[in-house]
Coordinates of C-alpha atoms and ligand atoms in Angstrom, one line a residue:
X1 CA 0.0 0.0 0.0
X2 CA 1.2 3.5 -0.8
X3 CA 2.3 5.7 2.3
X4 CA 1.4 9.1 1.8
X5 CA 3.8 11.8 3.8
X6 CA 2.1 15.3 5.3
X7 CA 4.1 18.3 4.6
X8 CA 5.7 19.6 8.4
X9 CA 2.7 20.7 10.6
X10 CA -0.3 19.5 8.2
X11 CA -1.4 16.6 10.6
X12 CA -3.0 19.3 12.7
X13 CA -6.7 18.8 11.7
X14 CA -6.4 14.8 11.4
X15 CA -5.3 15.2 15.1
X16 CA -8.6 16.4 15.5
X17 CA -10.2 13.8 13.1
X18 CA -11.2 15.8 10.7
X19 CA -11.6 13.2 8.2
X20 CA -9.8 15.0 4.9
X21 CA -6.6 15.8 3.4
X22 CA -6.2 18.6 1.6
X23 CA -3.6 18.1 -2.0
X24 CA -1.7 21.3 -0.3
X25 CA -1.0 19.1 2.7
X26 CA 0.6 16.5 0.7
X27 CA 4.6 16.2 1.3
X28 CA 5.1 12.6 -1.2
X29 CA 4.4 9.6 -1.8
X30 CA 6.4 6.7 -1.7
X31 CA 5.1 5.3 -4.7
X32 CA 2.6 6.9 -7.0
X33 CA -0.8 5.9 -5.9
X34 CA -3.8 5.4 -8.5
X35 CA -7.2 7.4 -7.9
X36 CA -9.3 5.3 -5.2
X37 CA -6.3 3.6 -4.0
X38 CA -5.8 3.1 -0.3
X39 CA -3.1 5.4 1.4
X40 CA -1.6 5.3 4.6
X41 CA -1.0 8.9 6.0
X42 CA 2.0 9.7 8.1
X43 CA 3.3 12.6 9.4
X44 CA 6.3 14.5 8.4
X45 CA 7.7 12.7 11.4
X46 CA 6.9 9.5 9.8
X47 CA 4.3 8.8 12.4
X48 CA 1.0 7.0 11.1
X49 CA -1.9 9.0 11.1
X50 CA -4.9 7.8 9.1
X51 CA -5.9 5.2 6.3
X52 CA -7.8 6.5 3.9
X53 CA -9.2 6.9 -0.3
X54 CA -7.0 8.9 -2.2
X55 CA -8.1 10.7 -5.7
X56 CA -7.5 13.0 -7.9
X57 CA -8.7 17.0 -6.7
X58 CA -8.6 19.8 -4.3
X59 CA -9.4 16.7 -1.2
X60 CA -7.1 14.1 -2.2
X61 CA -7.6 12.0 1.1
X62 CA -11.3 10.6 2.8
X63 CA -10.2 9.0 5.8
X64 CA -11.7 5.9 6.2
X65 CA -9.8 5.2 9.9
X66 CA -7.6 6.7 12.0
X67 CA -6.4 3.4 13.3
X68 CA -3.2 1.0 11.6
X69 CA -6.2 -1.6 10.5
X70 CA -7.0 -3.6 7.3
X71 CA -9.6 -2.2 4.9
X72 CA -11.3 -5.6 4.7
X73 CA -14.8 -7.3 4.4
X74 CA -14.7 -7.1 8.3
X75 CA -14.1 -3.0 8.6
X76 CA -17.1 -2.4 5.9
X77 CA -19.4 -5.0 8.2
X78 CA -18.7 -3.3 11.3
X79 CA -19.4 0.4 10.3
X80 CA -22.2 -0.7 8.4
X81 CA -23.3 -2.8 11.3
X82 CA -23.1 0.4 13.4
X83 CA -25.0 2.6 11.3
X84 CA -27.8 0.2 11.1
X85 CA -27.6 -0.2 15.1
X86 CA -28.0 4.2 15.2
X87 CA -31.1 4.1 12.8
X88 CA -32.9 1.5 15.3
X89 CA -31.4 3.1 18.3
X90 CA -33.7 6.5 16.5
X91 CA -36.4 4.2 16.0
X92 CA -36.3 4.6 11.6
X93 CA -35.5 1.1 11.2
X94 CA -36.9 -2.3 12.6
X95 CA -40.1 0.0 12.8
X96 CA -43.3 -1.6 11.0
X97 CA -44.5 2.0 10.0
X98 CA -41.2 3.3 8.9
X99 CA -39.0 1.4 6.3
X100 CA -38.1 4.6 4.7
X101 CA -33.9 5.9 6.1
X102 CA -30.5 6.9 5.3
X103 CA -28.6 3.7 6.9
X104 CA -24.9 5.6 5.6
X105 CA -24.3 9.2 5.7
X106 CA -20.9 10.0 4.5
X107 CA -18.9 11.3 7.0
X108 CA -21.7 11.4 9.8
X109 CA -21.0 7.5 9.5
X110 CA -17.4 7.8 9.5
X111 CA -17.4 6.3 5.7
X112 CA -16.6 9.7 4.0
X113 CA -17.8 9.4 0.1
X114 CA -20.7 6.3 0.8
X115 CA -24.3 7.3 1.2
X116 CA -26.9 4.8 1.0
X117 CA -30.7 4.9 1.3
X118 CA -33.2 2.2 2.5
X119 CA -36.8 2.1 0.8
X120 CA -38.4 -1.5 2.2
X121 CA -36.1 -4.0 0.3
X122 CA -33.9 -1.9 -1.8
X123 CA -31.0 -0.1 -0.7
X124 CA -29.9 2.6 -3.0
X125 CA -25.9 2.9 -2.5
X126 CA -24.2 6.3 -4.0
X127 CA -20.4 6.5 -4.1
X128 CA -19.3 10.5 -3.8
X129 CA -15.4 9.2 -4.4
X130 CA -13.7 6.7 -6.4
X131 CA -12.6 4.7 -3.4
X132 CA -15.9 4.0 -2.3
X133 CA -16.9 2.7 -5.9
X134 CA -13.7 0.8 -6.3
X135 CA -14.8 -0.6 -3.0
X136 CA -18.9 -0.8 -4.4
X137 CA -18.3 -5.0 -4.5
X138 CA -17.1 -5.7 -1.0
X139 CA -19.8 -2.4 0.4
X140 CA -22.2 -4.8 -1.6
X141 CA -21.4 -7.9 0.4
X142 CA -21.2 -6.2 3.4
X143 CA -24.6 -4.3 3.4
X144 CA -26.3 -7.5 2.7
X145 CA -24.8 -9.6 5.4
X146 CA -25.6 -6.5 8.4
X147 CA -29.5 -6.5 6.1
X148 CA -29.7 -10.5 6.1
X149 CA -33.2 -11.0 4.6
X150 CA -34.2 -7.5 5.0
X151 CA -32.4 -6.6 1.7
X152 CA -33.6 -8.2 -1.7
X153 CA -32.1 -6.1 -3.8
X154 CA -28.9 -3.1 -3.9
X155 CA -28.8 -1.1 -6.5
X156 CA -26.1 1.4 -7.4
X157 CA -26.4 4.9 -8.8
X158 CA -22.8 6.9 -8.8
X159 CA -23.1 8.2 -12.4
X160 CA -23.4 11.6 -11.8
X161 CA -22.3 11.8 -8.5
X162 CA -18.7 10.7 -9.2
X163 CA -15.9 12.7 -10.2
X164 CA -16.3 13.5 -14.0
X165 CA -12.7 13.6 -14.5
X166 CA -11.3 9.9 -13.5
X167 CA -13.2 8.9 -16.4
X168 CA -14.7 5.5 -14.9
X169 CA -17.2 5.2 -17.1
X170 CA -20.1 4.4 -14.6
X171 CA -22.9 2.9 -14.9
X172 CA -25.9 2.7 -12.8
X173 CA -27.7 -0.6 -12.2
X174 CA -28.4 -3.3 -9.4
X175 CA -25.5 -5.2 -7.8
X176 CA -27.7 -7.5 -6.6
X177 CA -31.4 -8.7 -7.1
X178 CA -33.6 -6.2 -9.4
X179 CA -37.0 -6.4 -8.1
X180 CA -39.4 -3.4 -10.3
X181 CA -41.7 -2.7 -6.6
X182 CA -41.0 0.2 -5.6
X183 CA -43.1 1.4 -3.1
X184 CA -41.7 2.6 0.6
X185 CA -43.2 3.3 3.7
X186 CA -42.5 6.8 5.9
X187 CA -44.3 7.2 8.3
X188 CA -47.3 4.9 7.5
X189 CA -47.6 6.8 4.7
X190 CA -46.8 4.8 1.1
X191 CA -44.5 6.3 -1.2
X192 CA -43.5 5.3 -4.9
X193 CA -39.4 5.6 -5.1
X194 CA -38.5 6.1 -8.7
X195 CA -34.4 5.5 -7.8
X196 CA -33.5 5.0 -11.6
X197 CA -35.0 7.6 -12.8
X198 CA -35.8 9.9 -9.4
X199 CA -33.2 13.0 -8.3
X200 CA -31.3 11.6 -5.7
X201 CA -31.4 8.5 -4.8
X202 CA -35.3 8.8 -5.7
X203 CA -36.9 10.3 -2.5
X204 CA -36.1 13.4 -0.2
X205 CA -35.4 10.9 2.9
X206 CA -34.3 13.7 5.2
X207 CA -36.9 16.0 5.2
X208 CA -38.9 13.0 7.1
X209 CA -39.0 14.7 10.5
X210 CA -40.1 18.2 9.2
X211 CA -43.0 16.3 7.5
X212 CA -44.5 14.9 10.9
X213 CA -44.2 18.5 12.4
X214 CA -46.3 19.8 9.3
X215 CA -48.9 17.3 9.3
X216 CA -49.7 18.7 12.6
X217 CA -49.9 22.1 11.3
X218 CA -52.3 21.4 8.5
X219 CA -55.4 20.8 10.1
X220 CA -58.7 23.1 8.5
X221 CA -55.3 24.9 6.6
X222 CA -55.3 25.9 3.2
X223 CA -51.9 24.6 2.2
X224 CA -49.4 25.3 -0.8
X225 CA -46.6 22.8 -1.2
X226 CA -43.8 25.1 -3.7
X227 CA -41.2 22.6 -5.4
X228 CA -42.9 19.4 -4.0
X229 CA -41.2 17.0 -6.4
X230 CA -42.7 13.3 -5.1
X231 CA -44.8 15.2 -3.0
X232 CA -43.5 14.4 0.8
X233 CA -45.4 17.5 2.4
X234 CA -48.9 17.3 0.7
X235 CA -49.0 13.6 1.1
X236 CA -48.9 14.3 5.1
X237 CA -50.8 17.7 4.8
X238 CA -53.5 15.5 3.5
X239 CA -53.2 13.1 6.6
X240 CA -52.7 16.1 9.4
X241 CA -56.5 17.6 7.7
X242 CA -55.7 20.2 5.5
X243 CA -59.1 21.5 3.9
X244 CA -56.8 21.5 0.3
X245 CA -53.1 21.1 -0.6
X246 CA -51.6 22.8 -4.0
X247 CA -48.3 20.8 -4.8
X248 CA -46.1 22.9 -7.6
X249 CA -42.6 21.7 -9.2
X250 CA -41.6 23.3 -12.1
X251 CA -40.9 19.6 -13.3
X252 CA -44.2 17.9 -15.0
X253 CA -42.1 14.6 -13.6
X254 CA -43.0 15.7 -10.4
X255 CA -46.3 16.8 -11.3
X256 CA -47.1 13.0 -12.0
X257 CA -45.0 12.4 -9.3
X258 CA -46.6 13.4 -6.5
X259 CA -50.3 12.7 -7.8
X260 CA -49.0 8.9 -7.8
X261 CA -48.2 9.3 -4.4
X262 CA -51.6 10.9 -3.8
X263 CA -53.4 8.2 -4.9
X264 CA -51.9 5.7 -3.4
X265 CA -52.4 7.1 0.1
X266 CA -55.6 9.3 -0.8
X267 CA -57.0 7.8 -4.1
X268 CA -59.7 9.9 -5.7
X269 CA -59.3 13.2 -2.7
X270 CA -60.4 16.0 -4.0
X271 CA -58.6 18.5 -1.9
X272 CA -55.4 18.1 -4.0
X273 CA -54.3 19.3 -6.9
X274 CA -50.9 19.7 -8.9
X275 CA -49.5 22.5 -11.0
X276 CA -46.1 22.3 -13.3
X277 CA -45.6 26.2 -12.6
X278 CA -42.6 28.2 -12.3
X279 CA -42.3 28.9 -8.6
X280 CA -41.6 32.5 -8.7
X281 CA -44.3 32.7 -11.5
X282 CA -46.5 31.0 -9.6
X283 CA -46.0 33.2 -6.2
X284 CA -46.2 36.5 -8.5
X285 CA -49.4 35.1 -9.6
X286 CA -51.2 33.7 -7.2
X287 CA -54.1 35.5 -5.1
X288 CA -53.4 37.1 -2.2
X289 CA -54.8 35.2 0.9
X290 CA -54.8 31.9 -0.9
X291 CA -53.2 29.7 1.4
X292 CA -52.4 30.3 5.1
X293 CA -49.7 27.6 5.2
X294 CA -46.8 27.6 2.4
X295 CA -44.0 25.2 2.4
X296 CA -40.9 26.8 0.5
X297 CA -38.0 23.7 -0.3
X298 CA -36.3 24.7 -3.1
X299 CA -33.4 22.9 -5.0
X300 CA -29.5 23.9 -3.4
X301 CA -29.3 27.6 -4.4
X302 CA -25.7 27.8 -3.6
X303 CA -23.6 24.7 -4.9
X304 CA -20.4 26.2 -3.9
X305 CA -19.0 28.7 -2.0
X306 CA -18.4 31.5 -4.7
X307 CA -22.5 31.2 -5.6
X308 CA -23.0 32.2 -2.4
X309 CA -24.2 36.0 -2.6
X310 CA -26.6 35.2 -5.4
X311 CA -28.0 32.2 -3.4
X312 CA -28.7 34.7 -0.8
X313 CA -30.3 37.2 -2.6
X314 CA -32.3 34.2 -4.0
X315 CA -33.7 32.9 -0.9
X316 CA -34.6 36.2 0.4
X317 CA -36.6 36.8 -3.2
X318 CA -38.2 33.6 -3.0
X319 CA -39.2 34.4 1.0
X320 CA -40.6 37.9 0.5
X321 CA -42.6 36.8 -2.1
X322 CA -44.3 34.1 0.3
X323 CA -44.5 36.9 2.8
X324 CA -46.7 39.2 0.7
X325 CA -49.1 36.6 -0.3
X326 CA -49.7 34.2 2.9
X327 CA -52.9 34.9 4.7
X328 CA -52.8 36.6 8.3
X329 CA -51.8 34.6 10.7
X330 CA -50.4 32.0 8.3
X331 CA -47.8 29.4 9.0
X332 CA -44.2 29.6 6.6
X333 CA -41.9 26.1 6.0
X334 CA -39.1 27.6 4.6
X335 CA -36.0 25.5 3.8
X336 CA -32.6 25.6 2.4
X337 CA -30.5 22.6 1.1
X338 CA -27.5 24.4 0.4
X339 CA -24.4 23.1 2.5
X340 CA -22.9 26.7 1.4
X341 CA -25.0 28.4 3.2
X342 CA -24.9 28.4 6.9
X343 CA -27.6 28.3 9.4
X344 CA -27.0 31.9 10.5
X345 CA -27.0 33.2 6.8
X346 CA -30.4 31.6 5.8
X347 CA -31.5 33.2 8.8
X348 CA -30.9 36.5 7.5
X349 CA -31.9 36.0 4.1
X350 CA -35.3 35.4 5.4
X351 CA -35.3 38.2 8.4
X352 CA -34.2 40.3 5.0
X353 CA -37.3 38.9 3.4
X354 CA -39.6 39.7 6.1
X355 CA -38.1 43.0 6.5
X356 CA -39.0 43.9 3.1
X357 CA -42.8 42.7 3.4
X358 CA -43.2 44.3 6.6
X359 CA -45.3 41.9 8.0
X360 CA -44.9 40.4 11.7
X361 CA -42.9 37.5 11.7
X362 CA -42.4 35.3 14.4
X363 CA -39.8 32.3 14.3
X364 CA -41.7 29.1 16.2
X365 CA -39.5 26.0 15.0
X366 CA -35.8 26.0 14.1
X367 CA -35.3 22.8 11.9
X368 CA -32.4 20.6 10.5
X369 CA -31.4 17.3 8.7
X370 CA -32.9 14.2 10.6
X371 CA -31.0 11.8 12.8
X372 CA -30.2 9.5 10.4
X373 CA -28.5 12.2 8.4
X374 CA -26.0 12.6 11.3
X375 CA -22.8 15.4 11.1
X376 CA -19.6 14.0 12.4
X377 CA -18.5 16.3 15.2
X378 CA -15.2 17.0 14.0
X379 CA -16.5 17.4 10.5
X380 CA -19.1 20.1 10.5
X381 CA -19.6 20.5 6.6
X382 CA -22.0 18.0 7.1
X383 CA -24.1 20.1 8.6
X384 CA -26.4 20.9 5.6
X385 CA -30.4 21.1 5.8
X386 CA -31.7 24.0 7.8
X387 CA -35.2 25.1 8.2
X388 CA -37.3 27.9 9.9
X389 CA -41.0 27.7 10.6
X390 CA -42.6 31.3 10.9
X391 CA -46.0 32.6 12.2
X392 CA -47.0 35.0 9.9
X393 CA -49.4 38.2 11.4
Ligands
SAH401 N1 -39.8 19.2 -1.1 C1 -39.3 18.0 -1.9 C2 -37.9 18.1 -2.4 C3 -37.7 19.3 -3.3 S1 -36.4 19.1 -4.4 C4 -39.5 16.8 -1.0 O1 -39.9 16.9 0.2 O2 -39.3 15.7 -1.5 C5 -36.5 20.6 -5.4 C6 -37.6 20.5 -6.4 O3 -37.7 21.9 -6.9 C7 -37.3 19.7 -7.6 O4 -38.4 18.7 -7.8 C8 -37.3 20.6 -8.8 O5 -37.9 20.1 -10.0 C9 -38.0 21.8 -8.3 N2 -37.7 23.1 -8.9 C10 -36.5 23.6 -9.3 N3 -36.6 24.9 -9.7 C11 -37.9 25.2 -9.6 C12 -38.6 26.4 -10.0 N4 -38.0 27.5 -10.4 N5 -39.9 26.4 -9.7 C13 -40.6 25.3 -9.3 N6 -39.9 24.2 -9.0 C14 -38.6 24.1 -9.1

């Protein structure tokens, strides 16, 4: 195995298990390792350090351990195996109502670069780095052993979540079984999962949480559901009583979407409906007064880091419009994806927003990702989903 050497003082922030390694840190390499190789990290004292994937780009390490141990069927089995014990310990798996989670969250699961989502018998595995889909065989093996007869079928989707540039000429398909039924349970609630053709891995699994607290917002509410895509929010707005729910993508994908999922939790209810509208369009448009609870979860505004001043200014656009038209004493979900943006910078794009309406605005729930979504404590770039929910004079 290659041993990778930090340049004098660079071992600061795996000290503090931070789990990358920046190219910059990089003193040599005792032989030239190929992209989603295994490297051993040592110190400019020669010390080791970490084990980790290396690759090509601006993070060349993901640490899988910070221990001298193999990377073996064994090490994918136990941090698997742990993952799996965190998502009963929260009560989202081995639950009859719920078999809807994110058993692997990257770095919040100490396997930087593997994500991998459970709907009922299907796990839907995404490599982020060309280690983990080197390593997609063994993962395989391993998920289905800590599953047992839980998991029918795995299927893998990295083609547009690996790095362009190593060229690996990925494909998506299963790695094991193939079974067409789709349908998942959050909640109690029954969802269609499109993973081959869905965003994602097919299903907005961490807004899960925000859902529940929504449903018990919606009763006798008239409710608009802005970029809905599958239709998560309406489907429980309709169980929590709203007296109607409006569900709006600007995809007519989603549109069908999330009438699918309608029917096959509330076939034939009249209170819904679903409009392939431009959001901002539709906001512009839409009668004052119209709904007195609007649910704003728009796409990552802010990618990277240098798109953050526009993402800004686009979340507070999106906000005040929301804030002109929502009924008095109306209730705002408003949500933003983007990892760029911090908690404390959405805030203000929305307190911007409300400033500009000049309507009362009162904050009443502070949200984030779910539990199964967990940030690593010494990695907080994990920290990603943020949410605010507003009472609206
Ligand atoms: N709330 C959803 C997830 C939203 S993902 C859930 O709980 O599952 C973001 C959605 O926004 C996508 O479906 C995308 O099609 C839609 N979208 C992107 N730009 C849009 C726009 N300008 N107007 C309306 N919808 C848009």
């Amino acid at each position: 195995m290659t041993n990778l050497t930090l340049e004098r003082g660079k071992d600061e922030s795996l000290r503090r298990f931070h789990p990358w390694v920046f190219s910059g840190a990089i003193h040599h390499f005792d032989h030239q390792p190929e992209e989603g190789d295994l490297v051993r990290v040592l110190t400019a004292e020669g010390d080791f350090i970490a084990i980790g994937h290396w690759q090509i780009g601006s993070i060349a390490v993901r640490v899988l351990s910070f221990q001298d141990e193999p990377i073996d069927d064994d090490f994918w089995q136990r941090r698997l195996a742990t993952a799996l014990d965190v998502r009963k310990g929260i009560g989202v798996a081995g639950n009859p109502s719920n078999d809807t989670y994110r058993l692997c969250h990257g770095e919040g699961d100490n396997l930087p670069g593997l994500v991998v989502d459970i709907y009922g018998q299907t796990a839907v595995m995404q490599a982020h780095s060309v280690g983990m889909h080197v390593a997609r065989f063994d993962i395989a093996k391993a998920l289905k052993r800590v599953m047992g007869d839980g998991l029918a079928n795995i299927y893998y989707k990295s083609e547009t979540t690996l790095p362009f540039k190593a060229d690996l000429g990925q494909e998506n398909g299963f790695l094991l079984g193939g079974d067409a039924d789709n349908v998942a349970i959050e909640n109690g609630l029954r969802f269609h999962i499109d993973w081959i053709r869905g965003q994602k891995t097919g299903f907005f699994v961490d807004q899960r949480d925000n859902r529940s607290l929504l449903e018990r917002y919606s009763k006798g509410r008239s409710v608009l559901n802005m970029f809905c895509y599958t239709g998560g929010f309406s489907v429980y707005a309709l169980r929590g009583g709203a007296r109607l729910v409006h569900s709006v993508d600007s995809s007519a994908k989603a549109v069908e979407l999330v009438n699918a999922n309608v029917a096959l939790n509330f076939a034939g209810d009249p209170r819904h409906e679903a409009f392939a509208e431009d959001a901002f369009k539709y906001l512009q448009q839409m009668d004052a007064d119209k709904y007195d609870l609007i649910i704003l979860d728009p796409p990552a505004f802010a990618k990277h880091k240098d798109a953050l001043r526009n993402a800004l200014k686009g979340y507070t656009r999106l906000n005040v419009r929301a804030f002109e038209k929502i009924r008095k004493g109306g209730i705002l979900f408003t949500f933003s994806c983007s990892q760029a943006v911090s908690k404390d910078q959405f805030r203000m794009a929305v307190f911007t927003a409300a400033a500009q309406s000049g309507r009362s605005v009162r904050i009443l729930h502070q949200l984030h990702q779910p539990a199964d979504h967990p940030v690593n404590i010494y990695h907080p770039e994990g920290e990603y989903l943020k949410g605010l929910v507003l009472y609206v004079e």
